[in-house]
Each structure stands twice: as C-alpha cells, then as structure tokens.
C-alpha cells in the first residue's frame, strides 16, 4: 500500500509554513500592515501592477505613459525599506513555490515529455 | 531546525508517482501510444483543443463553425474507449494536482487572504 498523497501534501504545507522564507515573509507583511503610510503606497503599487497585468492578458496595448508611471512607482516603493524587503521575500517565496510545483509535476513530465525540451 | 522543504517535496513527488491515479494514467497513455489509429485521432483532438485555447487566451473570436467542429471531435474521440478512459484518468490526475497545489498554497493564503473570499 502506497503512502497517502494527501498526507504527504499536508506535510509539505507544514514544512513550507515552518520554513525561514515563509516566516520572514509573514513577519515583513505584518510589519508593513502596521505602517499605514507604507501600506497605502504598497497597495497603490499592487493595484497598478494588477491593472497592467490584466491589460496584458487581455491583449490590450500598454501606453508609453503607463510604462513610465509603473517604473516611477517601482522606483518610489523600492526606496521604502519595508516594502523593498517584503518584495524580496515575496520573490524568494514565489521561487520556492515554483520549484515545488516543478518537482510535483515531474511524474507527469515523464508521461507527456517536457514541452520545453521538444 | 525545521524539515527541509525540498526533501518533503521529493517525498510528495514519489507518492504521486506511486499513486493509483498516476499508475493508471501512465498505463493508459502507453496503451494509446501502442495503437497508432487511436493515437492519431487523439493527437488531432489535442491540436484542435490547443488551437482553440490559444485563440481564447489571445482574445480572438471563436466561430460557431469552430465550436461545432470541436464538439464533433469530442464526440468522436469519446467513442474510442481507450481515449475516453485516458481522458477520464487525465481529469482525475489534474484534479489531484490542483488539490495538492491548493494545500501547498494555504500558508500564503493565510498571509494574503483568500481572493475568492474577498
Ligand atoms: Ca511610516
Ligand atoms: Ca485500433
């Protein structure tokens, strides 16, 4: 009898939760939420980012002006140390999650082949 | 010291590989590949499906005729028992993978909140 897949998935959930990357992300996010000024700046940035992503997904054109506005906002938010640290932690967490997904998808790659290699 | 996240991910990979859902998918896929007639039919269906998905993602219109052609192809492939069984197994595997992803993403949901609940 093989191990229950869900049991192992819950173990993985637990180990993500106990990882340093996760703990740091969580504490940086709580710090940001406690700083209303930084929080507002960050929310504005996230909204702008989401709007641009949605436009891109819908195949809508993004104007020169919008690109510049986005770049300016990135420059401003990155000067805020709390936000800059949070964004680094988010990037690390997102890399970890994407690596975990790759590992879990390996058995399927063996059936269908890796599209990137074809 | 917490457990290494990657070690647990590789355990999950192993348990996916040893699951009945995975073993069945793999053997059904091998059976299909050994049947050139069914394989051709299935490949044609997959190509058509991919084309329609890409059109949809690009925001391009899908004609009435294309929808009908796709529905006819689905009806034809589902009459092939090997393909019908494989497609059911693929659906089960895809549900399993999406449930595993949900479990792994739970810690992040706790930080950011569940978008579906907002
Ligand atoms: Ca402040
Ligand atoms: Ca045949």
XYZ file of C-alpha atoms and ligand atoms in Angstrom:
238
model
C 0.000 0.000 0.000
C 1.453 3.330 -1.045
C 1.626 6.401 1.198
C -1.433 8.654 1.017
C -0.643 11.533 -1.343
C -2.691 13.997 0.701
C -0.855 13.123 3.921
C 2.433 13.995 2.241
C 0.932 17.191 0.780
C -0.095 18.306 4.285
C 3.438 17.534 5.459
C 4.734 19.767 2.682
C 2.290 22.501 3.687
C 3.632 22.270 7.241
C 7.250 22.433 6.120
C 6.511 25.497 3.955
C 4.889 27.132 6.985
C 7.929 26.317 9.127
C 10.483 27.465 6.557
C 12.539 30.593 7.199
C 11.411 32.078 3.879
C 7.781 31.822 4.931
C 8.299 33.096 8.467
C 10.203 36.096 7.188
C 7.585 36.893 4.551
C 4.844 36.721 7.159
C 6.618 38.988 9.629
C 7.552 41.525 6.926
C 3.944 41.605 5.745
C 2.718 42.185 9.304
C 5.256 44.982 9.727
C 4.011 46.627 6.549
C 0.386 46.367 7.667
C 1.318 48.154 10.895
C 2.699 51.117 8.905
C -0.281 52.794 7.277
C 1.827 55.114 5.116
C 3.894 52.302 3.634
C 0.811 50.106 3.363
C -1.014 52.711 1.269
C 1.977 53.112 -1.045
C 2.270 49.360 -1.440
C -1.467 48.925 -2.132
C -1.328 51.631 -4.808
C 1.627 49.842 -6.387
C -0.114 46.447 -6.323
C -3.285 47.882 -7.872
C -1.284 49.485 -10.684
C 0.660 46.266 -11.254
C -2.559 44.224 -11.408
C -4.141 46.654 -13.865
C -1.167 46.390 -16.212
C -1.106 42.582 -15.949
C -4.810 42.392 -16.764
C -4.368 44.677 -19.773
C -1.517 42.489 -20.982
C -3.578 39.319 -20.526
C -6.478 40.837 -22.454
C -4.071 41.731 -25.270
C -4.695 45.460 -24.699
C -1.977 47.928 -25.541
C 0.006 49.464 -22.667
C 0.932 53.072 -23.401
C 4.409 54.593 -23.075
C 2.932 56.782 -20.330
C 1.639 53.818 -18.367
C 5.014 52.072 -18.569
C 6.721 55.214 -17.261
C 4.173 55.615 -14.471
C 4.746 51.998 -13.445
C 8.529 52.418 -13.472
C 8.267 55.552 -11.353
C 6.037 53.776 -8.858
C 8.509 50.864 -8.665
C 11.335 53.335 -8.012
C 9.323 55.039 -5.241
C 8.217 51.857 -3.491
C 11.714 50.418 -3.607
C 13.013 53.419 -1.684
C 10.777 52.323 1.162
C 12.896 49.765 3.010
C 9.946 47.868 4.462
C 8.408 47.427 1.028
C 11.712 46.589 -0.661
C 12.392 43.847 1.905
C 8.862 42.489 1.571
C 9.150 42.371 -2.218
C 12.431 40.459 -1.970
C 10.834 37.999 0.435
C 7.853 37.606 -1.930
C 10.198 36.849 -4.791
C 12.020 34.206 -2.750
C 8.704 32.610 -1.722
C 7.444 32.649 -5.286
C 10.640 30.936 -6.487
C 10.279 28.314 -3.774
C 6.644 27.619 -4.713
C 7.505 27.389 -8.394
C 10.331 24.927 -7.626
C 7.982 22.821 -5.500
C 5.476 22.781 -8.352
C 8.173 21.681 -10.797
C 9.111 18.787 -8.510
C 5.500 17.653 -8.132
C 4.926 17.872 -11.899
C 7.945 15.686 -12.722
C 5.998 12.418 -12.831
C 3.619 13.934 -15.405
C 6.544 15.239 -17.445
C 7.724 11.645 -17.672
C 4.444 10.652 -19.278
C 3.982 13.594 -21.632
C 7.569 14.731 -22.066
C 8.879 18.177 -21.160
C 7.361 20.733 -23.573
C 10.436 22.945 -23.111
C 12.650 20.197 -24.478
C 10.537 19.471 -27.541
C 15.650 23.052 12.907
C 12.729 22.592 10.555
C 12.438 19.828 7.965
C 13.895 20.654 4.557
C 11.055 21.758 2.280
C 12.649 20.157 -0.779
C 13.009 16.776 0.952
C 9.276 16.777 1.619
C 8.544 17.914 -1.956
C 10.526 14.942 -3.297
C 8.556 12.688 -0.959
C 5.369 14.132 -2.449
C 6.697 13.541 -5.952
C 7.348 9.919 -5.009
C 3.889 9.462 -3.547
C 2.287 10.936 -6.681
C 4.310 8.505 -8.766
C 3.185 5.605 -6.594
C -0.481 6.621 -6.543
C -3.053 4.509 -8.355
C -4.255 7.542 -10.311
C -0.776 8.097 -11.695
C -0.071 4.449 -12.485
C -3.366 4.133 -14.317
C -2.776 7.308 -16.325
C 0.665 6.106 -17.320
C -0.518 2.686 -18.451
C -3.489 4.117 -20.376
C -1.178 6.562 -22.121
C 1.198 3.744 -23.084
C -1.737 1.716 -24.397
C -2.835 4.642 -26.548
C 0.682 5.118 -27.914
C 0.713 1.469 -28.975
C -2.459 1.987 -31.035
C -1.496 4.222 -33.971
C -5.084 4.760 -35.123
C -6.302 5.921 -31.727
C -3.099 7.910 -31.200
C -3.627 9.865 -34.421
C -7.217 10.646 -33.502
C -6.163 11.784 -30.046
C -3.319 13.959 -31.391
C -5.714 15.641 -33.833
C -8.091 16.321 -30.950
C -5.333 17.746 -28.742
C -4.067 20.026 -31.508
C -7.568 21.356 -32.129
C -8.121 21.883 -28.401
C -4.816 23.745 -28.073
C -5.608 25.980 -31.038
C -8.952 26.968 -29.535
C -7.384 27.609 -26.108
C -4.716 29.825 -27.654
C -7.330 31.791 -29.594
C -9.300 32.257 -26.393
C -6.190 33.407 -24.491
C -5.350 35.892 -27.239
C -8.892 37.263 -27.030
C -9.607 36.114 -30.616
C -13.137 35.222 -31.585
C -14.030 31.531 -31.944
C -16.527 30.977 -34.746
C -19.747 28.983 -34.495
C -18.200 26.575 -37.008
C -15.089 26.025 -34.890
C -17.203 25.312 -31.815
C -19.211 22.746 -33.782
C -16.065 21.144 -35.198
C -14.637 20.875 -31.673
C -17.848 19.339 -30.317
C -17.909 16.791 -33.156
C -14.295 15.858 -32.496
C -15.026 15.413 -28.774
C -17.975 13.159 -29.654
C -15.763 11.074 -31.979
C -12.828 10.688 -29.601
C -15.117 9.774 -26.721
C -16.449 6.845 -28.737
C -12.934 5.429 -28.691
C -12.792 3.569 -25.392
C -9.008 3.881 -24.998
C -9.174 7.644 -25.434
C -12.261 8.039 -23.249
C -10.555 6.147 -20.410
C -7.363 8.146 -20.822
C -9.259 11.436 -20.718
C -11.024 10.377 -17.522
C -7.679 9.451 -15.975
C -6.228 12.796 -17.057
C -9.105 14.603 -15.423
C -8.603 12.702 -12.166
C -4.860 13.462 -12.222
C -5.487 17.111 -12.967
C -7.921 17.329 -10.025
C -5.358 15.680 -7.761
C -2.608 18.093 -8.824
C -4.874 21.093 -8.356
C -5.828 19.878 -4.864
C -2.158 19.400 -3.975
C -1.433 22.934 -5.172
C -4.276 24.306 -3.058
C -2.854 22.583 0.030
C 0.647 23.922 -0.596
C -0.689 27.448 -1.177
C -2.625 27.513 2.102
C 0.176 29.152 4.125
C 0.290 32.007 1.587
C -3.486 32.358 1.705
C -3.138 32.955 5.430
C -0.855 35.897 4.752
C -2.695 37.483 1.852
C -6.220 36.218 2.449
C -8.185 34.080 0.016
C -9.034 36.168 -3.063
C -12.145 34.030 -3.622
C -13.500 35.072 -0.242
C -12.940 38.786 -0.714
Ca 5.913 55.396 8.092
Ca -7.119 0.479 -33.426
